[in-house]
Amino acid sequence: MSLHRVVALLTEPQSPFEVACAAEVFGADVPDVPARYSFRVCAERPGPLRTTVGFSMLVDAGLDAVQEADTVVIPGWQQPAAPVSPAVTGALRAAHGRGARIVAICTGAFVLARTGLLDGRRATTHWRSTARLAAAFPEVQVDTNVLFVDHGDVATSAGTGAGIDLCLHLIRTDHGAAYAARIARSMVLPPHREGSQLQYATPAVPAKADESLAPVLEWATAHLGTRLTLDRLAERAGLSNRTLARRFTEQLGTSPGQWLLTQRINAARVLLEQTDLPVEAIATRVGLASAVNLRRRFRAHLGTTPGAYRRTFSET
């Protein structure tokens, strides 16, 4: 299998953390995980590139690297209002035109918007910059709340953390949930967040250690095949239904029911990839009751069927 070529297009000054996030997802050498991607960085003018934290990075590739990429990542653009050279926008449009995927992390969306590739489409960026993006590019349908938006050929994320979510989502799309989970586990990350989740949740006061949902989430994930009602989750957490729902909104930006459905679909994906179990048995094991229900949920959330998903991502 040839490696999928990922190129990060950098600017000056560059946030090293956002570049590192993409590099860790796409370029890290993870023991016992087969490499599926190659990763490199480029800039319009190769050479020393200033960063936002005081040191320079030596970039040895120019825009020619963009034309060889299967995916181009644009990390956060530190000066969103600054002009982007025609050479950069031209390289991005040419890459997109030959089928490359263009991915913007955080304020990298401003660069992507300047190419015209987001016109008439949904996009997002860091919540502090969504109003500016909407004002500067009225043709773009700016979504202020989501973590990321993926159209297949172009994708945008909110802040840096959401950029990691987007990169892992792309790996999941390319190679399945089990492979993405192995990459996330090596990064010591929790289960993935869906793109439709809120960008941020702001409780009135910071959650106390004993208010964390982690114990009940871990328990629920281990018991997906059982009947997990709101009453049962609340009882397990020692909370009222209303308090549990509020904490889900504050800490996860979603409802208990939606979170459970996401976990069940993800568990079904892994079983489809790694086992030969019949769809009916998988549906029962993950708590979706029947093959009909599993197929309906798959179609609604993933736009495909369990059978087609298994044919694409099966490891058995």
PDB file of C-alpha atoms in Angstrom:
ATOM      1  CA  MET A   1       0.000   0.000   0.000  1.00  0.00           C
ATOM      2  CA  SER A   2       1.435   3.388  -1.000  1.00  0.00           C
ATOM      3  CA  LEU A   3       1.531   6.032   1.707  1.00  0.00           C
ATOM      4  CA  HIS A   4      -0.985   8.850   1.660  1.00  0.00           C
ATOM      5  CA  ARG A   5       1.075  12.047   1.348  1.00  0.00           C
ATOM      6  CA  VAL A   6       0.197  14.803   3.839  1.00  0.00           C
ATOM      7  CA  VAL A   7       1.823  18.221   3.490  1.00  0.00           C
ATOM      8  CA  ALA A   8       1.445  21.070   5.990  1.00  0.00           C
ATOM      9  CA  LEU A   9       1.666  24.513   4.376  1.00  0.00           C
ATOM     10  CA  LEU A  10       3.253  26.910   6.882  1.00  0.00           C
ATOM     11  CA  THR A  11       3.359  30.682   7.172  1.00  0.00           C
ATOM     12  CA  GLU A  12       5.352  33.163   9.250  1.00  0.00           C
ATOM     13  CA  PRO A  13       5.085  33.436  12.184  1.00  0.00           C
ATOM     14  CA  GLN A  14       3.849  29.861  12.618  1.00  0.00           C
ATOM     15  CA  SER A  15       2.277  28.305  15.700  1.00  0.00           C
ATOM     16  CA  PRO A  16       4.443  25.209  16.272  1.00  0.00           C
ATOM     17  CA  PHE A  17       1.783  23.469  18.326  1.00  0.00           C
ATOM     18  CA  GLU A  18      -0.739  23.302  15.500  1.00  0.00           C
ATOM     19  CA  VAL A  19       1.888  21.931  13.134  1.00  0.00           C
ATOM     20  CA  ALA A  20       2.905  19.392  15.770  1.00  0.00           C
ATOM     21  CA  CYS A  21      -0.703  18.249  16.211  1.00  0.00           C
ATOM     22  CA  ALA A  22      -1.000  17.406  12.514  1.00  0.00           C
ATOM     23  CA  ALA A  23       2.460  15.817  12.529  1.00  0.00           C
ATOM     24  CA  GLU A  24       1.607  13.650  15.550  1.00  0.00           C
ATOM     25  CA  VAL A  25      -1.601  12.370  13.957  1.00  0.00           C
ATOM     26  CA  PHE A  26      -0.311  11.822  10.419  1.00  0.00           C
ATOM     27  CA  GLY A  27       3.446  11.444  10.819  1.00  0.00           C
ATOM     28  CA  ALA A  28       4.274   9.800  14.135  1.00  0.00           C
ATOM     29  CA  ASP A  29       6.023   6.429  14.093  1.00  0.00           C
ATOM     30  CA  VAL A  30       3.716   4.446  16.381  1.00  0.00           C
ATOM     31  CA  PRO A  31       4.963   0.996  17.474  1.00  0.00           C
ATOM     32  CA  ASP A  32       2.835  -1.898  16.201  1.00  0.00           C
ATOM     33  CA  VAL A  33       0.705   0.451  14.067  1.00  0.00           C
ATOM     34  CA  PRO A  34       1.325   0.195  10.314  1.00  0.00           C
ATOM     35  CA  ALA A  35       2.270   3.483   8.666  1.00  0.00           C
ATOM     36  CA  ARG A  36      -0.400   4.728   6.269  1.00  0.00           C
ATOM     37  CA  TYR A  37       0.762   8.339   5.835  1.00  0.00           C
ATOM     38  CA  SER A  38       3.901  10.319   5.067  1.00  0.00           C
ATOM     39  CA  PHE A  39       4.184  13.827   6.479  1.00  0.00           C
ATOM     40  CA  ARG A  40       6.266  16.837   5.535  1.00  0.00           C
ATOM     41  CA  VAL A  41       6.084  20.623   5.831  1.00  0.00           C
ATOM     42  CA  CYS A  42       6.517  23.312   3.202  1.00  0.00           C
ATOM     43  CA  ALA A  43       6.334  27.079   2.870  1.00  0.00           C
ATOM     44  CA  GLU A  44       6.098  29.565   0.052  1.00  0.00           C
ATOM     45  CA  ARG A  45       9.739  30.477   0.671  1.00  0.00           C
ATOM     46  CA  PRO A  46      11.839  27.588   2.052  1.00  0.00           C
ATOM     47  CA  GLY A  47      14.372  28.354   4.763  1.00  0.00           C
ATOM     48  CA  PRO A  48      14.206  29.460   8.404  1.00  0.00           C
ATOM     49  CA  LEU A  49      10.606  30.173   9.456  1.00  0.00           C
ATOM     50  CA  ARG A  50       9.851  32.201  12.587  1.00  0.00           C
ATOM     51  CA  THR A  51       7.421  30.739  15.090  1.00  0.00           C
ATOM     52  CA  THR A  52       5.151  32.389  17.614  1.00  0.00           C
ATOM     53  CA  VAL A  53       7.230  31.109  20.542  1.00  0.00           C
ATOM     54  CA  GLY A  54      10.627  32.533  19.666  1.00  0.00           C
ATOM     55  CA  PHE A  55      12.482  29.835  17.750  1.00  0.00           C
ATOM     56  CA  SER A  56      12.712  29.170  14.046  1.00  0.00           C
ATOM     57  CA  MET A  57      11.912  26.047  12.048  1.00  0.00           C
ATOM     58  CA  LEU A  58      13.945  25.108   9.014  1.00  0.00           C
ATOM     59  CA  VAL A  59      11.583  24.339   6.139  1.00  0.00           C
ATOM     60  CA  ASP A  60      13.281  22.738   3.162  1.00  0.00           C
ATOM     61  CA  ALA A  61      10.322  22.352   0.781  1.00  0.00           C
ATOM     62  CA  GLY A  62       8.517  24.959  -1.301  1.00  0.00           C
ATOM     63  CA  LEU A  63       5.086  25.040  -2.900  1.00  0.00           C
ATOM     64  CA  ASP A  64       6.030  22.212  -5.270  1.00  0.00           C
ATOM     65  CA  ALA A  65       5.340  19.882  -2.318  1.00  0.00           C
ATOM     66  CA  VAL A  66       1.694  20.978  -2.360  1.00  0.00           C
ATOM     67  CA  GLN A  67       1.341  19.647  -5.889  1.00  0.00           C
ATOM     68  CA  GLU A  68       2.531  16.216  -4.775  1.00  0.00           C
ATOM     69  CA  ALA A  69       0.223  15.971  -1.747  1.00  0.00           C
ATOM     70  CA  ASP A  70      -2.883  13.865  -1.274  1.00  0.00           C
ATOM     71  CA  THR A  71      -3.891  16.048   1.686  1.00  0.00           C
ATOM     72  CA  VAL A  72      -2.780  19.632   2.334  1.00  0.00           C
ATOM     73  CA  VAL A  73      -3.075  20.909   5.903  1.00  0.00           C
ATOM     74  CA  ILE A  74      -3.155  24.663   6.574  1.00  0.00           C
ATOM     75  CA  PRO A  75      -2.359  25.221  10.280  1.00  0.00           C
ATOM     76  CA  GLY A  76      -3.621  28.358  12.033  1.00  0.00           C
ATOM     77  CA  TRP A  77      -2.849  31.571  10.167  1.00  0.00           C
ATOM     78  CA  GLN A  78      -1.542  33.990  12.794  1.00  0.00           C
ATOM     79  CA  GLN A  79      -2.688  37.125  10.949  1.00  0.00           C
ATOM     80  CA  PRO A  80      -6.124  36.288   9.525  1.00  0.00           C
ATOM     81  CA  ALA A  81      -6.580  39.716   7.959  1.00  0.00           C
ATOM     82  CA  ALA A  82      -3.210  39.616   6.196  1.00  0.00           C
ATOM     83  CA  PRO A  83      -3.201  39.067   2.432  1.00  0.00           C
ATOM     84  CA  VAL A  84      -2.319  35.670   1.046  1.00  0.00           C
ATOM     85  CA  SER A  85      -0.047  35.574  -1.961  1.00  0.00           C
ATOM     86  CA  PRO A  86      -1.488  34.475  -5.325  1.00  0.00           C
ATOM     87  CA  ALA A  87       1.177  31.769  -5.403  1.00  0.00           C
ATOM     88  CA  VAL A  88      -0.268  30.161  -2.258  1.00  0.00           C
ATOM     89  CA  THR A  89      -3.930  30.397  -3.285  1.00  0.00           C
ATOM     90  CA  GLY A  90      -3.044  29.216  -6.776  1.00  0.00           C
ATOM     91  CA  ALA A  91      -1.160  26.211  -5.428  1.00  0.00           C
ATOM     92  CA  LEU A  92      -4.078  25.269  -3.186  1.00  0.00           C
ATOM     93  CA  ARG A  93      -6.630  25.578  -5.997  1.00  0.00           C
ATOM     94  CA  ALA A  94      -4.435  23.536  -8.314  1.00  0.00           C
ATOM     95  CA  ALA A  95      -3.998  20.819  -5.686  1.00  0.00           C
ATOM     96  CA  HIS A  96      -7.748  20.716  -5.087  1.00  0.00           C
ATOM     97  CA  GLY A  97      -8.367  20.611  -8.816  1.00  0.00           C
ATOM     98  CA  ARG A  98      -6.336  17.426  -9.213  1.00  0.00           C
ATOM     99  CA  GLY A  99      -8.148  15.769  -6.275  1.00  0.00           C
ATOM    100  CA  ALA A 100      -6.132  16.641  -3.153  1.00  0.00           C
ATOM    101  CA  ARG A 101      -8.007  17.162   0.125  1.00  0.00           C
ATOM    102  CA  ILE A 102      -7.512  20.639   1.650  1.00  0.00           C
ATOM    103  CA  VAL A 103      -7.769  20.846   5.456  1.00  0.00           C
ATOM    104  CA  ALA A 104      -7.690  24.064   7.496  1.00  0.00           C
ATOM    105  CA  ILE A 105      -7.015  24.028  11.232  1.00  0.00           C
ATOM    106  CA  CYS A 106      -8.311  26.963  13.278  1.00  0.00           C
ATOM    107  CA  THR A 107      -7.672  30.292  11.501  1.00  0.00           C
ATOM    108  CA  GLY A 108      -6.205  28.466   8.533  1.00  0.00           C
ATOM    109  CA  ALA A 109      -9.824  28.718   7.356  1.00  0.00           C
ATOM    110  CA  PHE A 110      -9.114  32.317   6.300  1.00  0.00           C
ATOM    111  CA  VAL A 111      -6.510  31.079   3.811  1.00  0.00           C
ATOM    112  CA  LEU A 112      -8.829  28.387   2.510  1.00  0.00           C
ATOM    113  CA  ALA A 113     -11.657  30.930   2.180  1.00  0.00           C
ATOM    114  CA  ARG A 114      -9.431  33.135   0.014  1.00  0.00           C
ATOM    115  CA  THR A 115      -9.166  30.335  -2.538  1.00  0.00           C
ATOM    116  CA  GLY A 116     -12.927  30.412  -3.112  1.00  0.00           C
ATOM    117  CA  LEU A 117     -13.182  26.713  -2.299  1.00  0.00           C
ATOM    118  CA  LEU A 118     -15.515  27.422   0.641  1.00  0.00           C
ATOM    119  CA  ASP A 119     -17.960  29.617  -1.276  1.00  0.00           C
ATOM    120  CA  GLY A 120     -21.528  28.459  -0.699  1.00  0.00           C
ATOM    121  CA  ARG A 121     -20.392  25.839   1.829  1.00  0.00           C
ATOM    122  CA  ARG A 122     -20.367  25.427   5.585  1.00  0.00           C
ATOM    123  CA  ALA A 123     -17.121  26.083   7.418  1.00  0.00           C
ATOM    124  CA  THR A 124     -15.892  26.889  10.905  1.00  0.00           C
ATOM    125  CA  THR A 125     -12.908  28.356  12.714  1.00  0.00           C
ATOM    126  CA  HIS A 126     -11.954  29.256  16.280  1.00  0.00           C
ATOM    127  CA  TRP A 127     -14.947  30.787  18.044  1.00  0.00           C
ATOM    128  CA  ARG A 128     -13.072  34.058  18.570  1.00  0.00           C
ATOM    129  CA  SER A 129     -12.722  34.432  14.803  1.00  0.00           C
ATOM    130  CA  THR A 130     -16.053  33.176  13.446  1.00  0.00           C
ATOM    131  CA  ALA A 131     -17.596  36.661  13.246  1.00  0.00           C
ATOM    132  CA  ARG A 132     -14.530  37.984  11.428  1.00  0.00           C
ATOM    133  CA  LEU A 133     -14.599  35.069   8.988  1.00  0.00           C
ATOM    134  CA  ALA A 134     -18.301  35.605   8.276  1.00  0.00           C
ATOM    135  CA  ALA A 135     -17.785  39.345   7.731  1.00  0.00           C
ATOM    136  CA  ALA A 136     -14.758  38.912   5.482  1.00  0.00           C
ATOM    137  CA  PHE A 137     -16.286  36.090   3.413  1.00  0.00           C
ATOM    138  CA  PRO A 138     -20.088  36.462   3.221  1.00  0.00           C
ATOM    139  CA  GLU A 139     -20.206  33.679   0.606  1.00  0.00           C
ATOM    140  CA  VAL A 140     -19.107  31.189   3.272  1.00  0.00           C
ATOM    141  CA  GLN A 141     -21.732  29.689   5.584  1.00  0.00           C
ATOM    142  CA  VAL A 142     -19.883  30.039   8.895  1.00  0.00           C
ATOM    143  CA  ASP A 143     -21.027  27.634  11.609  1.00  0.00           C
ATOM    144  CA  THR A 144     -20.100  29.116  14.985  1.00  0.00           C
ATOM    145  CA  ASN A 145     -20.650  26.084  17.206  1.00  0.00           C
ATOM    146  CA  VAL A 146     -19.272  22.918  15.656  1.00  0.00           C
ATOM    147  CA  LEU A 147     -15.843  21.372  16.194  1.00  0.00           C
ATOM    148  CA  PHE A 148     -15.230  20.727  12.510  1.00  0.00           C
ATOM    149  CA  VAL A 149     -16.895  20.546   9.124  1.00  0.00           C
ATOM    150  CA  ASP A 150     -15.817  17.957   6.547  1.00  0.00           C
ATOM    151  CA  HIS A 151     -17.052  18.096   2.952  1.00  0.00           C
ATOM    152  CA  GLY A 152     -14.727  15.349   1.783  1.00  0.00           C
ATOM    153  CA  ASP A 153     -12.631  17.557  -0.481  1.00  0.00           C
ATOM    154  CA  VAL A 154     -12.277  20.465   1.956  1.00  0.00           C
ATOM    155  CA  ALA A 155     -12.504  20.540   5.754  1.00  0.00           C
ATOM    156  CA  THR A 156     -12.195  23.148   8.498  1.00  0.00           C
ATOM    157  CA  SER A 157     -11.843  22.939  12.268  1.00  0.00           C
ATOM    158  CA  ALA A 158     -12.313  25.182  15.257  1.00  0.00           C
ATOM    159  CA  GLY A 159      -9.351  25.692  17.630  1.00  0.00           C
ATOM    160  CA  THR A 160      -6.217  23.596  17.886  1.00  0.00           C
ATOM    161  CA  GLY A 161      -7.823  20.824  19.958  1.00  0.00           C
ATOM    162  CA  ALA A 162     -10.608  20.553  17.395  1.00  0.00           C
ATOM    163  CA  GLY A 163      -7.896  20.324  14.758  1.00  0.00           C
ATOM    164  CA  ILE A 164      -6.738  17.083  16.359  1.00  0.00           C
ATOM    165  CA  ASP A 165     -10.363  15.886  16.345  1.00  0.00           C
ATOM    166  CA  LEU A 166     -10.583  16.685  12.633  1.00  0.00           C
ATOM    167  CA  CYS A 167      -7.308  14.936  11.788  1.00  0.00           C
ATOM    168  CA  LEU A 168      -8.406  11.806  13.665  1.00  0.00           C
ATOM    169  CA  HIS A 169     -11.781  11.987  11.912  1.00  0.00           C
ATOM    170  CA  LEU A 170      -9.979  12.027   8.558  1.00  0.00           C
ATOM    171  CA  ILE A 171      -7.942   8.976   9.535  1.00  0.00           C
ATOM    172  CA  ARG A 172     -11.153   7.275  10.615  1.00  0.00           C
ATOM    173  CA  THR A 173     -12.672   8.108   7.232  1.00  0.00           C
ATOM    174  CA  ASP A 174      -9.594   6.849   5.368  1.00  0.00           C
ATOM    175  CA  HIS A 175      -8.814   3.687   7.345  1.00  0.00           C
ATOM    176  CA  GLY A 176     -11.630   2.940   9.795  1.00  0.00           C
ATOM    177  CA  ALA A 177     -12.422   3.437  13.461  1.00  0.00           C
ATOM    178  CA  ALA A 178     -10.059   0.778  14.824  1.00  0.00           C
ATOM    179  CA  TYR A 179      -6.991   2.224  13.097  1.00  0.00           C
ATOM    180  CA  ALA A 180      -7.873   5.754  14.235  1.00  0.00           C
ATOM    181  CA  ALA A 181      -8.392   4.497  17.785  1.00  0.00           C
ATOM    182  CA  ARG A 182      -4.854   3.067  17.809  1.00  0.00           C
ATOM    183  CA  ILE A 183      -3.441   6.440  16.769  1.00  0.00           C
ATOM    184  CA  ALA A 184      -5.556   8.243  19.387  1.00  0.00           C
ATOM    185  CA  ARG A 185      -4.497   5.769  22.070  1.00  0.00           C
ATOM    186  CA  SER A 186      -0.837   6.450  21.335  1.00  0.00           C
ATOM    187  CA  MET A 187      -1.559  10.154  21.855  1.00  0.00           C
ATOM    188  CA  VAL A 188      -3.336   9.357  25.156  1.00  0.00           C
ATOM    189  CA  LEU A 189      -6.548  10.872  23.876  1.00  0.00           C
ATOM    190  CA  PRO A 190     -10.109  10.036  24.948  1.00  0.00           C
ATOM    191  CA  PRO A 191     -12.723   8.640  22.565  1.00  0.00           C
ATOM    192  CA  HIS A 192     -13.260  10.925  19.599  1.00  0.00           C
ATOM    193  CA  ARG A 193     -15.607  13.884  19.521  1.00  0.00           C
ATOM    194  CA  GLU A 194     -18.100  14.230  16.699  1.00  0.00           C
ATOM    195  CA  GLY A 195     -17.828  17.284  14.487  1.00  0.00           C
ATOM    196  CA  SER A 196     -21.322  18.454  15.392  1.00  0.00           C
ATOM    197  CA  GLN A 197     -20.383  18.787  19.059  1.00  0.00           C
ATOM    198  CA  LEU A 198     -20.242  22.317  20.463  1.00  0.00           C
ATOM    199  CA  GLN A 199     -16.914  24.141  20.208  1.00  0.00           C
ATOM    200  CA  TYR A 200     -16.806  24.808  23.913  1.00  0.00           C
ATOM    201  CA  ALA A 201     -18.909  24.556  27.056  1.00  0.00           C
ATOM    202  CA  THR A 202     -18.632  27.142  29.802  1.00  0.00           C
ATOM    203  CA  PRO A 203     -20.005  26.076  33.181  1.00  0.00           C
ATOM    204  CA  ALA A 204     -20.486  28.846  35.687  1.00  0.00           C
ATOM    205  CA  VAL A 205     -17.679  27.457  37.846  1.00  0.00           C
ATOM    206  CA  PRO A 206     -14.955  24.892  37.082  1.00  0.00           C
ATOM    207  CA  ALA A 207     -16.076  21.316  37.669  1.00  0.00           C
ATOM    208  CA  LYS A 208     -14.806  19.813  40.900  1.00  0.00           C
ATOM    209  CA  ALA A 209     -12.876  16.569  40.774  1.00  0.00           C
ATOM    210  CA  ASP A 210     -15.876  14.622  42.060  1.00  0.00           C
ATOM    211  CA  GLU A 211     -18.103  16.157  39.365  1.00  0.00           C
ATOM    212  CA  SER A 212     -16.263  14.524  36.470  1.00  0.00           C
ATOM    213  CA  LEU A 213     -18.347  12.297  34.239  1.00  0.00           C
ATOM    214  CA  ALA A 214     -15.363  10.029  33.519  1.00  0.00           C
ATOM    215  CA  PRO A 215     -16.398   7.158  35.850  1.00  0.00           C
ATOM    216  CA  VAL A 216     -19.929   6.876  34.497  1.00  0.00           C
ATOM    217  CA  LEU A 217     -18.715   7.256  30.895  1.00  0.00           C
ATOM    218  CA  GLU A 218     -16.214   4.452  31.370  1.00  0.00           C
ATOM    219  CA  TRP A 219     -18.865   2.251  32.967  1.00  0.00           C
ATOM    220  CA  ALA A 220     -21.409   2.957  30.226  1.00  0.00           C
ATOM    221  CA  THR A 221     -18.858   2.228  27.482  1.00  0.00           C
ATOM    222  CA  ALA A 222     -18.221  -1.181  29.053  1.00  0.00           C
ATOM    223  CA  HIS A 223     -21.967  -1.948  29.201  1.00  0.00           C
ATOM    224  CA  LEU A 224     -23.223  -0.780  25.815  1.00  0.00           C
ATOM    225  CA  GLY A 225     -25.032  -4.056  25.238  1.00  0.00           C
ATOM    226  CA  THR A 226     -27.308  -3.472  28.210  1.00  0.00           C
ATOM    227  CA  ARG A 227     -30.321  -1.187  28.550  1.00  0.00           C
ATOM    228  CA  LEU A 228     -28.778   2.171  29.396  1.00  0.00           C
ATOM    229  CA  THR A 229     -31.537   4.622  30.162  1.00  0.00           C
ATOM    230  CA  LEU A 230     -31.089   8.131  31.538  1.00  0.00           C
ATOM    231  CA  ASP A 231     -32.457   6.861  34.853  1.00  0.00           C
ATOM    232  CA  ARG A 232     -29.850   4.105  34.992  1.00  0.00           C
ATOM    233  CA  LEU A 233     -26.974   6.442  34.110  1.00  0.00           C
ATOM    234  CA  ALA A 234     -28.127   8.962  36.680  1.00  0.00           C
ATOM    235  CA  GLU A 235     -28.416   6.270  39.337  1.00  0.00           C
ATOM    236  CA  ARG A 236     -24.912   5.034  38.524  1.00  0.00           C
ATOM    237  CA  ALA A 237     -23.564   8.595  38.766  1.00  0.00           C
ATOM    238  CA  GLY A 238     -25.491   9.285  41.984  1.00  0.00           C
ATOM    239  CA  LEU A 239     -27.222  12.275  40.386  1.00  0.00           C
ATOM    240  CA  SER A 240     -30.687  13.368  39.416  1.00  0.00           C
ATOM    241  CA  ASN A 241     -31.625  13.067  35.754  1.00  0.00           C
ATOM    242  CA  ARG A 242     -31.603  16.842  35.384  1.00  0.00           C
ATOM    243  CA  THR A 243     -28.169  17.236  36.972  1.00  0.00           C
ATOM    244  CA  LEU A 244     -26.697  14.460  34.828  1.00  0.00           C
ATOM    245  CA  ALA A 245     -28.074  16.021  31.648  1.00  0.00           C
ATOM    246  CA  ARG A 246     -26.678  19.409  32.673  1.00  0.00           C
ATOM    247  CA  ARG A 247     -23.218  17.962  33.286  1.00  0.00           C
ATOM    248  CA  PHE A 248     -23.243  16.232  29.909  1.00  0.00           C
ATOM    249  CA  THR A 249     -23.976  19.587  28.288  1.00  0.00           C
ATOM    250  CA  GLU A 250     -21.326  21.388  30.343  1.00  0.00           C
ATOM    251  CA  GLN A 251     -18.548  18.818  30.011  1.00  0.00           C
ATOM    252  CA  LEU A 252     -19.261  17.157  26.647  1.00  0.00           C
ATOM    253  CA  GLY A 253     -21.481  19.604  24.789  1.00  0.00           C
ATOM    254  CA  THR A 254     -24.057  16.914  24.043  1.00  0.00           C
ATOM    255  CA  SER A 255     -26.928  14.985  25.623  1.00  0.00           C
ATOM    256  CA  PRO A 256     -26.633  11.576  27.330  1.00  0.00           C
ATOM    257  CA  GLY A 257     -28.727   9.966  24.599  1.00  0.00           C
ATOM    258  CA  GLN A 258     -26.659  11.391  21.753  1.00  0.00           C
ATOM    259  CA  TRP A 259     -23.412  10.450  23.482  1.00  0.00           C
ATOM    260  CA  LEU A 260     -24.621   6.867  23.960  1.00  0.00           C
ATOM    261  CA  LEU A 261     -25.672   6.568  20.329  1.00  0.00           C
ATOM    262  CA  THR A 262     -22.253   7.761  19.183  1.00  0.00           C
ATOM    263  CA  GLN A 263     -20.488   5.203  21.392  1.00  0.00           C
ATOM    264  CA  ARG A 264     -22.711   2.410  20.086  1.00  0.00           C
ATOM    265  CA  ILE A 265     -22.076   3.310  16.464  1.00  0.00           C
ATOM    266  CA  ASN A 266     -18.329   3.503  17.110  1.00  0.00           C
ATOM    267  CA  ALA A 267     -18.351   0.114  18.844  1.00  0.00           C
ATOM    268  CA  ALA A 268     -20.265  -1.352  15.897  1.00  0.00           C
ATOM    269  CA  ARG A 269     -17.688   0.054  13.489  1.00  0.00           C
ATOM    270  CA  VAL A 270     -14.842  -1.658  15.331  1.00  0.00           C
ATOM    271  CA  LEU A 271     -16.706  -4.989  15.415  1.00  0.00           C
ATOM    272  CA  LEU A 272     -17.438  -4.741  11.693  1.00  0.00           C
ATOM    273  CA  GLU A 273     -13.760  -4.082  11.019  1.00  0.00           C
ATOM    274  CA  GLN A 274     -12.254  -6.704  13.320  1.00  0.00           C
ATOM    275  CA  THR A 275     -14.755  -9.590  13.477  1.00  0.00           C
ATOM    276  CA  ASP A 276     -16.930 -11.730  11.206  1.00  0.00           C
ATOM    277  CA  LEU A 277     -19.939 -11.445  13.525  1.00  0.00           C
ATOM    278  CA  PRO A 278     -23.300 -11.131  11.742  1.00  0.00           C
ATOM    279  CA  VAL A 279     -24.817  -7.656  11.698  1.00  0.00           C
ATOM    280  CA  GLU A 280     -27.674  -8.842  13.942  1.00  0.00           C
ATOM    281  CA  ALA A 281     -25.201 -10.060  16.577  1.00  0.00           C
ATOM    282  CA  ILE A 282     -23.238  -6.804  16.406  1.00  0.00           C
ATOM    283  CA  ALA A 283     -26.405  -4.770  16.833  1.00  0.00           C
ATOM    284  CA  THR A 284     -27.271  -6.736  19.970  1.00  0.00           C
ATOM    285  CA  ARG A 285     -23.745  -6.522  21.363  1.00  0.00           C
ATOM    286  CA  VAL A 286     -23.599  -2.716  21.092  1.00  0.00           C
ATOM    287  CA  GLY A 287     -27.123  -2.105  22.352  1.00  0.00           C
ATOM    288  CA  LEU A 288     -28.847  -1.165  19.087  1.00  0.00           C
ATOM    289  CA  ALA A 289     -31.318  -4.068  19.409  1.00  0.00           C
ATOM    290  CA  SER A 290     -31.644  -5.178  15.783  1.00  0.00           C
ATOM    291  CA  ALA A 291     -29.921  -5.236  12.422  1.00  0.00           C
ATOM    292  CA  VAL A 292     -32.660  -2.971  11.060  1.00  0.00           C
ATOM    293  CA  ASN A 293     -31.926  -0.348  13.709  1.00  0.00           C
ATOM    294  CA  LEU A 294     -28.174  -0.624  13.173  1.00  0.00           C
ATOM    295  CA  ARG A 295     -28.582  -0.157   9.429  1.00  0.00           C
ATOM    296  CA  ARG A 296     -30.829   2.846   9.964  1.00  0.00           C
ATOM    297  CA  ARG A 297     -28.359   4.466  12.401  1.00  0.00           C
ATOM    298  CA  PHE A 298     -25.418   3.739  10.091  1.00  0.00           C
ATOM    299  CA  ARG A 299     -27.201   5.296   7.152  1.00  0.00           C
ATOM    300  CA  ALA A 300     -28.124   8.408   9.146  1.00  0.00           C
ATOM    301  CA  HIS A 301     -24.695   8.957  10.739  1.00  0.00           C
ATOM    302  CA  LEU A 302     -22.237   7.577   8.187  1.00  0.00           C
ATOM    303  CA  GLY A 303     -24.136   7.634   4.918  1.00  0.00           C
ATOM    304  CA  THR A 304     -23.479   3.954   4.275  1.00  0.00           C
ATOM    305  CA  THR A 305     -24.576   0.474   5.326  1.00  0.00           C
ATOM    306  CA  PRO A 306     -22.871  -1.887   7.782  1.00  0.00           C
ATOM    307  CA  GLY A 307     -22.162  -4.285   4.928  1.00  0.00           C
ATOM    308  CA  ALA A 308     -20.534  -1.651   2.750  1.00  0.00           C
ATOM    309  CA  TYR A 309     -18.541  -0.358   5.711  1.00  0.00           C
ATOM    310  CA  ARG A 310     -17.254  -3.869   6.457  1.00  0.00           C
ATOM    311  CA  ARG A 311     -16.217  -4.436   2.854  1.00  0.00           C
ATOM    312  CA  THR A 312     -14.230  -1.192   2.910  1.00  0.00           C
ATOM    313  CA  PHE A 313     -12.527  -1.481   6.307  1.00  0.00           C
ATOM    314  CA  SER A 314     -12.512  -5.170   7.283  1.00  0.00           C
ATOM    315  CA  GLU A 315      -9.258  -6.357   8.849  1.00  0.00           C
ATOM    316  CA  THR A 316     -10.278 -10.027   8.919  1.00  0.00           C
TER     317      THR A 316
END
